[in-house]
mmCIF file of C-alpha atoms in Angstrom:
data_model
loop_
_atom_site.group_PDB
_atom_site.id
_atom_site.type_symbol
_atom_site.label_atom_id
_atom_site.label_comp_id
_atom_site.label_asym_id
_atom_site.label_seq_id
_atom_site.Cartn_x
_atom_site.Cartn_y
_atom_site.Cartn_z
ATOM 1 C CA MET C 96 100.832 5.570 -3.554
ATOM 2 C CA LYS C 97 101.972 2.063 -2.649
ATOM 3 C CA LYS C 98 102.593 -0.164 -5.652
ATOM 4 C CA LYS C 99 99.777 -2.688 -5.995
ATOM 5 C CA ARG C 100 98.860 -5.847 -7.854
ATOM 6 C CA ILE C 101 95.676 -4.848 -9.686
ATOM 7 C CA VAL C 102 93.138 -6.909 -11.621
ATOM 8 C CA LEU C 103 91.006 -4.871 -14.021
ATOM 9 C CA ALA C 104 87.678 -6.165 -15.320
ATOM 10 C CA LEU C 105 86.915 -4.150 -18.453
ATOM 11 C CA GLY C 106 83.322 -3.708 -19.570
ATOM 12 C CA GLY C 107 82.169 -3.491 -23.171
ATOM 13 C CA ASN C 108 82.233 0.317 -23.139
ATOM 14 C CA ALA C 109 86.026 0.104 -22.976
ATOM 15 C CA LEU C 110 86.116 -1.990 -26.163
ATOM 16 C CA GLY C 111 83.509 -0.770 -28.674
ATOM 17 C CA ASP C 112 81.108 -2.988 -30.639
ATOM 18 C CA THR C 113 82.667 -3.435 -34.089
ATOM 19 C CA PRO C 114 86.316 -4.149 -34.948
ATOM 20 C CA LYS C 115 86.757 -0.579 -36.241
ATOM 21 C CA GLU C 116 85.123 0.939 -33.134
ATOM 22 C CA GLN C 117 87.211 -1.353 -30.957
ATOM 23 C CA GLN C 118 90.521 -0.256 -32.471
ATOM 24 C CA GLU C 119 89.655 3.341 -31.568
ATOM 25 C CA ALA C 120 88.158 2.559 -28.137
ATOM 26 C CA VAL C 121 91.164 0.564 -26.932
ATOM 27 C CA LYS C 122 93.482 3.524 -27.556
ATOM 28 C CA LYS C 123 91.682 5.400 -24.778
ATOM 29 C CA THR C 124 91.582 2.260 -22.624
ATOM 30 C CA ALA C 125 95.333 1.768 -23.136
ATOM 31 C CA ILE C 126 96.058 5.284 -21.843
ATOM 32 C CA SER C 127 94.283 4.504 -18.549
ATOM 33 C CA ILE C 128 96.075 1.151 -18.219
ATOM 34 C CA ALA C 129 99.467 2.676 -19.057
ATOM 35 C CA ASP C 130 98.882 5.302 -16.347
ATOM 36 C CA LEU C 131 98.719 2.480 -13.782
ATOM 37 C CA ILE C 132 101.794 0.738 -15.207
ATOM 38 C CA GLU C 133 103.719 4.031 -15.198
ATOM 39 C CA GLU C 134 102.950 4.370 -11.477
ATOM 40 C CA GLY C 135 104.595 0.964 -10.932
ATOM 41 C CA HIS C 136 101.523 -1.212 -10.458
ATOM 42 C CA GLN C 137 101.306 -4.807 -11.716
ATOM 43 C CA VAL C 138 98.285 -5.174 -13.971
ATOM 44 C CA LEU C 139 96.209 -8.178 -15.051
ATOM 45 C CA ILE C 140 93.351 -7.406 -17.436
ATOM 46 C CA GLY C 141 90.102 -9.310 -17.908
ATOM 47 C CA HIS C 142 87.406 -8.203 -20.339
ATOM 48 C CA GLY C 143 83.928 -8.873 -21.625
ATOM 49 C CA ASN C 144 83.096 -10.094 -25.127
ATOM 50 C CA GLY C 145 79.302 -9.843 -25.391
ATOM 51 C CA PRO C 146 79.015 -7.668 -28.528
ATOM 52 C CA GLN C 147 82.030 -9.314 -30.144
ATOM 53 C CA VAL C 148 81.005 -12.945 -29.652
ATOM 54 C CA GLY C 149 77.472 -12.010 -30.716
ATOM 55 C CA MET C 150 78.833 -10.433 -33.919
ATOM 56 C CA ILE C 151 80.934 -13.522 -34.736
ATOM 57 C CA SER C 152 78.021 -15.897 -34.066
ATOM 58 C CA LEU C 153 75.640 -13.732 -36.094
ATOM 59 C CA ALA C 154 78.040 -13.647 -39.057
ATOM 60 C CA PHE C 155 78.167 -17.444 -39.183
ATOM 61 C CA ASP C 156 74.403 -17.754 -38.550
ATOM 62 C CA GLU C 157 73.563 -15.404 -41.433
ATOM 63 C CA ALA C 158 76.154 -16.937 -43.765
ATOM 64 C CA SER C 159 74.829 -20.446 -43.074
ATOM 65 C CA LYS C 160 71.346 -19.335 -44.190
ATOM 66 C CA ILE C 161 72.773 -18.274 -47.562
ATOM 67 C CA ASN C 162 75.331 -21.049 -48.063
ATOM 68 C CA GLN C 163 74.782 -24.489 -46.552
ATOM 69 C CA LYS C 164 78.535 -25.127 -46.696
ATOM 70 C CA VAL C 165 79.019 -22.524 -43.954
ATOM 71 C CA PRO C 166 78.529 -24.301 -40.605
ATOM 72 C CA GLN C 167 76.745 -23.114 -37.500
ATOM 73 C CA LEU C 168 79.611 -22.079 -35.233
ATOM 74 C CA ASP C 169 80.120 -23.626 -31.814
ATOM 75 C CA LEU C 170 80.099 -21.000 -29.082
ATOM 76 C CA VAL C 171 83.440 -22.362 -27.855
ATOM 77 C CA LEU C 172 85.019 -21.310 -31.168
ATOM 78 C CA ALA C 173 83.269 -17.937 -31.250
ATOM 79 C CA GLY C 174 84.568 -17.331 -27.721
ATOM 80 C CA ALA C 175 88.127 -18.251 -28.706
ATOM 81 C CA MET C 176 87.952 -16.003 -31.775
ATOM 82 C CA SER C 177 86.697 -13.087 -29.703
ATOM 83 C CA GLN C 178 89.437 -13.575 -27.102
ATOM 84 C CA GLY C 179 91.992 -13.547 -29.890
ATOM 85 C CA TYR C 180 90.908 -10.427 -31.682
ATOM 86 C CA ILE C 181 90.027 -8.421 -28.571
ATOM 87 C CA GLY C 182 93.319 -9.523 -27.057
ATOM 88 C CA ILE C 183 95.431 -8.439 -30.024
ATOM 89 C CA HIS C 184 93.703 -5.047 -30.229
ATOM 90 C CA LEU C 185 94.231 -4.428 -26.510
ATOM 91 C CA LYS C 186 97.816 -5.688 -26.616
ATOM 92 C CA ASN C 187 98.685 -3.539 -29.620
ATOM 93 C CA ALA C 188 97.137 -0.409 -28.078
ATOM 94 C CA ILE C 189 98.928 -0.935 -24.742
ATOM 95 C CA ASP C 190 102.219 -1.736 -26.529
ATOM 96 C CA ASN C 191 101.961 1.520 -28.477
ATOM 97 C CA GLU C 192 101.126 3.589 -25.407
ATOM 98 C CA LEU C 193 104.065 2.092 -23.479
ATOM 99 C CA LEU C 194 106.374 2.701 -26.446
ATOM 100 C CA LYS C 195 105.267 6.342 -26.531
ATOM 101 C CA ARG C 196 106.163 6.647 -22.825
ATOM 102 C CA LYS C 197 109.454 4.705 -23.223
ATOM 103 C CA ILE C 198 108.284 2.021 -20.751
ATOM 104 C CA ASN C 199 109.905 -1.339 -21.485
ATOM 105 C CA LYS C 200 107.234 -3.904 -20.555
ATOM 106 C CA ASN C 201 105.970 -6.977 -22.392
ATOM 107 C CA VAL C 202 102.219 -7.446 -22.913
ATOM 108 C CA TYR C 203 100.693 -10.880 -23.575
ATOM 109 C CA ALA C 204 97.120 -11.935 -24.379
ATOM 110 C CA LEU C 205 96.231 -15.473 -23.293
ATOM 111 C CA ILE C 206 93.420 -17.573 -24.748
ATOM 112 C CA SER C 207 91.955 -18.807 -21.458
ATOM 113 C CA GLN C 208 89.818 -21.688 -20.242
ATOM 114 C CA ALA C 209 87.807 -21.644 -17.021
ATOM 115 C CA ILE C 210 87.268 -24.903 -15.185
ATOM 116 C CA VAL C 211 83.612 -25.432 -14.305
ATOM 117 C CA ASP C 212 81.698 -28.230 -12.570
ATOM 118 C CA TYR C 213 79.840 -30.330 -15.146
ATOM 119 C CA LYS C 214 77.246 -30.934 -12.417
ATOM 120 C CA ASP C 215 76.632 -27.168 -12.108
ATOM 121 C CA LYS C 216 72.849 -26.636 -12.145
ATOM 122 C CA ALA C 217 73.322 -24.071 -14.914
ATOM 123 C CA PHE C 218 73.853 -26.908 -17.411
ATOM 124 C CA SER C 219 70.348 -28.270 -16.841
ATOM 125 C CA ASN C 220 68.842 -24.775 -16.965
ATOM 126 C CA PRO C 221 70.335 -22.733 -19.838
ATOM 127 C CA THR C 222 69.295 -19.086 -19.470
ATOM 128 C CA LYS C 223 71.776 -16.891 -21.369
ATOM 129 C CA PRO C 224 70.405 -15.737 -24.773
ATOM 130 C CA ILE C 225 72.935 -15.475 -27.601
ATOM 131 C CA GLY C 226 72.994 -15.070 -31.360
ATOM 132 C CA SER C 227 70.255 -14.383 -33.924
ATOM 133 C CA PHE C 228 66.470 -14.262 -33.671
ATOM 134 C CA TYR C 229 64.613 -17.015 -35.526
ATOM 135 C CA SER C 230 61.013 -17.884 -36.335
ATOM 136 C CA GLU C 231 59.507 -20.764 -34.381
ATOM 137 C CA LYS C 232 59.805 -23.012 -37.441
ATOM 138 C CA GLN C 233 63.482 -22.122 -37.983
ATOM 139 C CA ALA C 234 64.272 -22.592 -34.291
ATOM 140 C CA LYS C 235 62.667 -26.043 -34.228
ATOM 141 C CA LYS C 236 64.635 -27.120 -37.306
ATOM 142 C CA ILE C 237 67.970 -25.864 -35.910
ATOM 143 C CA ALA C 238 67.242 -27.438 -32.526
ATOM 144 C CA GLN C 239 66.516 -30.759 -34.242
ATOM 145 C CA ASP C 240 69.750 -30.563 -36.259
ATOM 146 C CA THR C 241 72.059 -29.317 -33.510
ATOM 147 C CA GLY C 242 70.501 -30.057 -30.111
ATOM 148 C CA TRP C 243 70.515 -26.348 -29.267
ATOM 149 C CA VAL C 244 67.889 -25.017 -26.866
ATOM 150 C CA PHE C 245 65.718 -22.048 -27.885
ATOM 151 C CA ILE C 246 63.331 -19.757 -26.015
ATOM 152 C CA GLU C 247 60.868 -17.111 -27.183
ATOM 153 C CA ASP C 248 62.498 -13.764 -26.396
ATOM 154 C CA SER C 249 60.161 -10.857 -25.549
ATOM 155 C CA GLY C 250 58.017 -11.184 -28.676
ATOM 156 C CA ARG C 251 61.033 -10.664 -30.943
ATOM 157 C CA GLY C 252 61.424 -14.276 -32.039
ATOM 158 C CA TYR C 253 63.266 -17.352 -30.784
ATOM 159 C CA ARG C 254 66.861 -17.218 -29.555
ATOM 160 C CA ARG C 255 69.316 -19.833 -28.517
ATOM 161 C CA VAL C 256 70.028 -20.029 -24.781
ATOM 162 C CA VAL C 257 73.163 -21.516 -23.235
ATOM 163 C CA PRO C 258 74.237 -22.323 -19.656
ATOM 164 C CA SER C 259 76.046 -19.744 -17.508
ATOM 165 C CA PRO C 260 78.050 -21.783 -14.948
ATOM 166 C CA LYS C 261 80.339 -20.403 -12.232
ATOM 167 C CA PRO C 262 84.125 -20.646 -12.761
ATOM 168 C CA ILE C 263 86.093 -22.746 -10.254
ATOM 169 C CA THR C 264 89.564 -21.747 -11.464
ATOM 170 C CA LEU C 265 91.496 -21.079 -14.683
ATOM 171 C CA MET C 266 93.593 -23.678 -16.453
ATOM 172 C CA GLU C 267 96.254 -20.997 -17.028
ATOM 173 C CA ARG C 268 96.452 -19.977 -13.356
ATOM 174 C CA GLU C 269 100.127 -20.933 -12.849
ATOM 175 C CA LEU C 270 101.172 -19.176 -16.059
ATOM 176 C CA ILE C 271 99.229 -16.057 -15.039
ATOM 177 C CA LYS C 272 100.787 -15.986 -11.545
ATOM 178 C CA LYS C 273 104.308 -16.509 -12.908
ATOM 179 C CA GLY C 274 103.781 -13.911 -15.625
ATOM 180 C CA LEU C 275 102.827 -11.246 -13.096
ATOM 181 C CA ASP C 276 105.704 -12.237 -10.808
ATOM 182 C CA ASP C 277 108.077 -11.808 -13.772
ATOM 183 C CA GLY C 278 106.760 -8.320 -14.537
ATOM 184 C CA PHE C 279 104.604 -8.983 -17.600
ATOM 185 C CA ILE C 280 101.281 -7.277 -18.324
ATOM 186 C CA LEU C 281 98.706 -9.956 -19.031
ATOM 187 C CA ILE C 282 95.294 -10.029 -20.702
ATOM 188 C CA ALA C 283 93.419 -13.187 -19.666
ATOM 189 C CA GLY C 284 89.995 -14.632 -18.873
ATOM 190 C CA GLY C 285 88.484 -12.843 -21.862
ATOM 191 C CA GLY C 286 84.692 -13.018 -22.016
ATOM 192 C CA GLY C 287 84.734 -15.053 -18.809
ATOM 193 C CA ALA C 288 87.024 -17.636 -20.527
ATOM 194 C CA ILE C 289 85.979 -20.813 -22.326
ATOM 195 C CA ALA C 290 83.966 -23.177 -20.108
ATOM 196 C CA THR C 291 85.855 -26.458 -19.644
ATOM 197 C CA TYR C 292 85.140 -29.408 -17.379
ATOM 198 C CA GLN C 293 87.190 -32.448 -16.429
ATOM 199 C CA LYS C 294 85.602 -35.882 -16.665
ATOM 200 C CA ASP C 295 86.952 -39.380 -17.312
ATOM 201 C CA ASN C 296 90.535 -38.100 -17.268
ATOM 202 C CA LYS C 297 89.831 -35.634 -20.068
ATOM 203 C CA TYR C 298 89.223 -31.876 -20.426
ATOM 204 C CA ASN C 299 86.029 -31.111 -22.334
ATOM 205 C CA MET C 300 85.126 -27.673 -23.677
ATOM 206 C CA ILE C 301 81.416 -26.871 -23.639
ATOM 207 C CA ASP C 302 79.194 -24.138 -25.070
ATOM 208 C CA ALA C 303 78.440 -21.798 -22.180
ATOM 209 C CA VAL C 304 78.767 -18.135 -21.226
ATOM 210 C CA ILE C 305 80.620 -17.383 -17.990
ATOM 211 C CA ASP C 306 80.096 -13.907 -16.578
ATOM 212 C CA LYS C 307 83.388 -12.035 -17.084
ATOM 213 C CA ASP C 308 83.132 -10.387 -13.639
ATOM 214 C CA TYR C 309 83.020 -13.847 -12.008
ATOM 215 C CA THR C 310 86.132 -14.928 -13.897
ATOM 216 C CA ALA C 311 87.971 -11.656 -13.261
ATOM 217 C CA GLU C 312 87.267 -11.945 -9.527
ATOM 218 C CA LYS C 313 88.538 -15.530 -9.581
ATOM 219 C CA MET C 314 91.749 -14.333 -11.268
ATOM 220 C CA ALA C 315 92.129 -11.636 -8.605
ATOM 221 C CA GLU C 316 92.039 -14.312 -5.894
ATOM 222 C CA ILE C 317 94.385 -16.617 -7.839
ATOM 223 C CA VAL C 318 97.105 -13.949 -8.154
ATOM 224 C CA ASP C 319 96.516 -12.616 -4.605
ATOM 225 C CA ALA C 320 95.728 -9.139 -5.926
ATOM 226 C CA ASP C 321 95.602 -6.135 -3.635
ATOM 227 C CA LEU C 322 92.919 -4.454 -5.678
ATOM 228 C CA PHE C 323 90.070 -5.639 -7.906
ATOM 229 C CA VAL C 324 88.740 -2.866 -10.146
ATOM 230 C CA ILE C 325 85.575 -3.276 -12.192
ATOM 231 C CA VAL C 326 85.553 -0.734 -15.005
ATOM 232 C CA THR C 327 82.052 -0.065 -16.270
ATOM 233 C CA ALA C 328 79.960 2.609 -17.984
ATOM 234 C CA VAL C 329 79.143 4.461 -14.748
ATOM 235 C CA ASP C 330 81.470 5.927 -12.133
ATOM 236 C CA GLY C 331 80.261 3.835 -9.196
ATOM 237 C CA ILE C 332 77.373 1.988 -7.572
ATOM 238 C CA TYR C 333 74.112 3.915 -7.648
ATOM 239 C CA LEU C 334 70.764 3.468 -5.955
ATOM 240 C CA ASN C 335 67.778 4.528 -8.094
ATOM 241 C CA TYR C 336 70.101 5.004 -11.054
ATOM 242 C CA ASN C 337 68.904 7.508 -13.679
ATOM 243 C CA LYS C 338 66.058 8.652 -11.443
ATOM 244 C CA PRO C 339 65.689 12.089 -9.809
ATOM 245 C CA ASN C 340 66.577 10.567 -6.417
ATOM 246 C CA GLN C 341 69.647 8.607 -7.593
ATOM 247 C CA LYS C 342 72.365 8.252 -4.976
ATOM 248 C CA LYS C 343 75.979 7.154 -5.407
ATOM 249 C CA LEU C 344 77.415 4.804 -2.788
ATOM 250 C CA ASP C 345 80.983 6.069 -2.287
ATOM 251 C CA HIS C 346 82.045 3.816 0.630
ATOM 252 C CA PRO C 347 79.281 1.237 1.074
ATOM 253 C CA LYS C 348 79.580 -1.317 3.866
ATOM 254 C CA ILE C 349 79.750 -4.961 2.823
ATOM 255 C CA LYS C 350 76.724 -5.787 4.972
ATOM 256 C CA GLU C 351 74.727 -3.028 3.271
ATOM 257 C CA LEU C 352 75.655 -4.294 -0.193
ATOM 258 C CA LYS C 353 74.786 -7.876 0.701
ATOM 259 C CA ASN C 354 71.323 -6.758 1.789
ATOM 260 C CA LEU C 355 70.872 -4.886 -1.489
ATOM 261 C CA ILE C 356 72.047 -7.943 -3.455
ATOM 262 C CA ASN C 357 69.677 -10.257 -1.551
ATOM 263 C CA ASN C 358 66.804 -7.872 -2.239
ATOM 264 C CA LYS C 359 67.725 -7.893 -5.973
ATOM 265 C CA ILE C 360 68.126 -4.115 -6.093
ATOM 266 C CA PHE C 361 70.799 -4.340 -8.798
ATOM 267 C CA PRO C 362 69.870 -5.710 -12.276
ATOM 268 C CA SER C 363 71.170 -9.245 -12.812
ATOM 269 C CA GLY C 364 72.274 -8.464 -16.365
ATOM 270 C CA SER C 365 74.393 -5.437 -15.493
ATOM 271 C CA MET C 366 75.339 -4.098 -12.049
ATOM 272 C CA GLY C 367 74.268 -7.165 -10.047
ATOM 273 C CA PRO C 368 77.259 -9.444 -10.807
ATOM 274 C CA LYS C 369 79.650 -6.499 -10.483
ATOM 275 C CA VAL C 370 78.520 -5.634 -6.959
ATOM 276 C CA GLU C 371 78.401 -9.314 -5.977
ATOM 277 C CA MET C 372 81.976 -9.955 -7.170
ATOM 278 C CA ALA C 373 83.310 -6.701 -5.716
ATOM 279 C CA VAL C 374 81.960 -7.806 -2.326
ATOM 280 C CA LYS C 375 83.278 -11.360 -2.753
ATOM 281 C CA PHE C 376 86.826 -10.171 -3.389
ATOM 282 C CA ALA C 377 86.845 -7.470 -0.699
ATOM 283 C CA GLU C 378 85.793 -9.901 2.024
ATOM 284 C CA SER C 379 87.975 -12.807 0.818
ATOM 285 C CA LYS C 380 91.018 -11.580 2.756
ATOM 286 C CA LEU C 381 92.021 -8.679 4.974
ATOM 287 C CA GLN C 382 93.613 -5.728 3.146
ATOM 288 C CA ARG C 383 91.894 -6.645 -0.123
ATOM 289 C CA LYS C 384 89.786 -3.935 -1.725
ATOM 290 C CA SER C 385 87.414 -3.574 -4.667
ATOM 291 C CA ILE C 386 86.527 -0.486 -6.666
ATOM 292 C CA ILE C 387 83.716 -0.025 -9.170
ATOM 293 C CA THR C 388 84.339 2.968 -11.413
ATOM 294 C CA SER C 389 84.334 4.242 -14.993
ATOM 295 C CA LEU C 390 87.260 4.292 -17.411
ATOM 296 C CA ASP C 391 87.331 8.102 -17.276
ATOM 297 C CA LYS C 392 87.713 8.037 -13.496
ATOM 298 C CA LEU C 393 90.021 5.007 -13.235
ATOM 299 C CA LYS C 394 93.243 6.824 -12.334
ATOM 300 C CA GLU C 395 91.457 9.221 -9.962
ATOM 301 C CA SER C 396 89.644 6.339 -8.265
ATOM 302 C CA LEU C 397 92.944 4.673 -7.370
ATOM 303 C CA ASN C 398 94.475 7.845 -6.005
ATOM 304 C CA ASP C 399 91.456 9.517 -4.394
ATOM 305 C CA ASP C 400 88.605 7.637 -2.716
ATOM 306 C CA LYS C 401 86.199 10.459 -3.564
ATOM 307 C CA PHE C 402 85.991 8.865 -7.029
ATOM 308 C CA GLY C 403 84.321 5.494 -7.691
ATOM 309 C CA SER C 404 82.723 3.172 -5.159
ATOM 310 C CA HIS C 405 85.237 1.679 -2.707
ATOM 311 C CA ILE C 406 84.468 -1.622 -0.977
ATOM 312 C CA GLU C 407 86.644 -3.069 1.785
ATOM 313 C CA ASN C 408 86.423 -4.859 5.114
#
């Protein structure tokens, strides 16, 4: 197989929910990544951080209820913390797997910032729920103290909602490109990266949640990847998933997928962004290809198009 520049977007199933679970989960993830490196591919890794950033935020939320000296934590900081500890677990697991195979490669995890447009409509319409559930009274008090926005969430209480803007580029783009060119394995864009906008000759970080598949696809374009692989809990794109008439789309046409996206066939909180970004990358340039697959089928999907869902022009 021809050596490729590959961007992997890892879903939460590749990471586990708690720190202890994560340390075990990344060992399996590292084996799949090392398989690609052993075959000579260049690899750039993006990842989600939903459970992890939620856990960090919840810890500070609960602690602040007990001890007023513990502050409510800005999402920017929770995002940076999650990038750091997911990054070091992934790096350590990949380092160990490469050491076992006697492969001399350096792995680096980068705390990353995504440039967004401060005029993005998402900032005037926060929709992404995060953190704890509160009573209406608690939510009103916190909103008054912090300026946070809350919504009632499915009868379970009130939750904070934050904007989910689209990434324009990454601040670390030149470092990421040079790192790949120099043969390093990089982990970047974690959790979609930290939303940052430029205004009045200054960079400003802002509480927001960027979809990690959007950021991973942006990284794939930045580094001129050959292949964009979205690693998720299922081994491809399915119609009527988990129903008796479910059907896997092995080699869907871009036009077909666009019609399905426009008709909102795929859930917006799960497969929707994955299919949308897989299409976006595949049609961004000739010879570019996207694959949606599971971690278990990652190696097979790269070597045999019977595995995973393959999207190309």
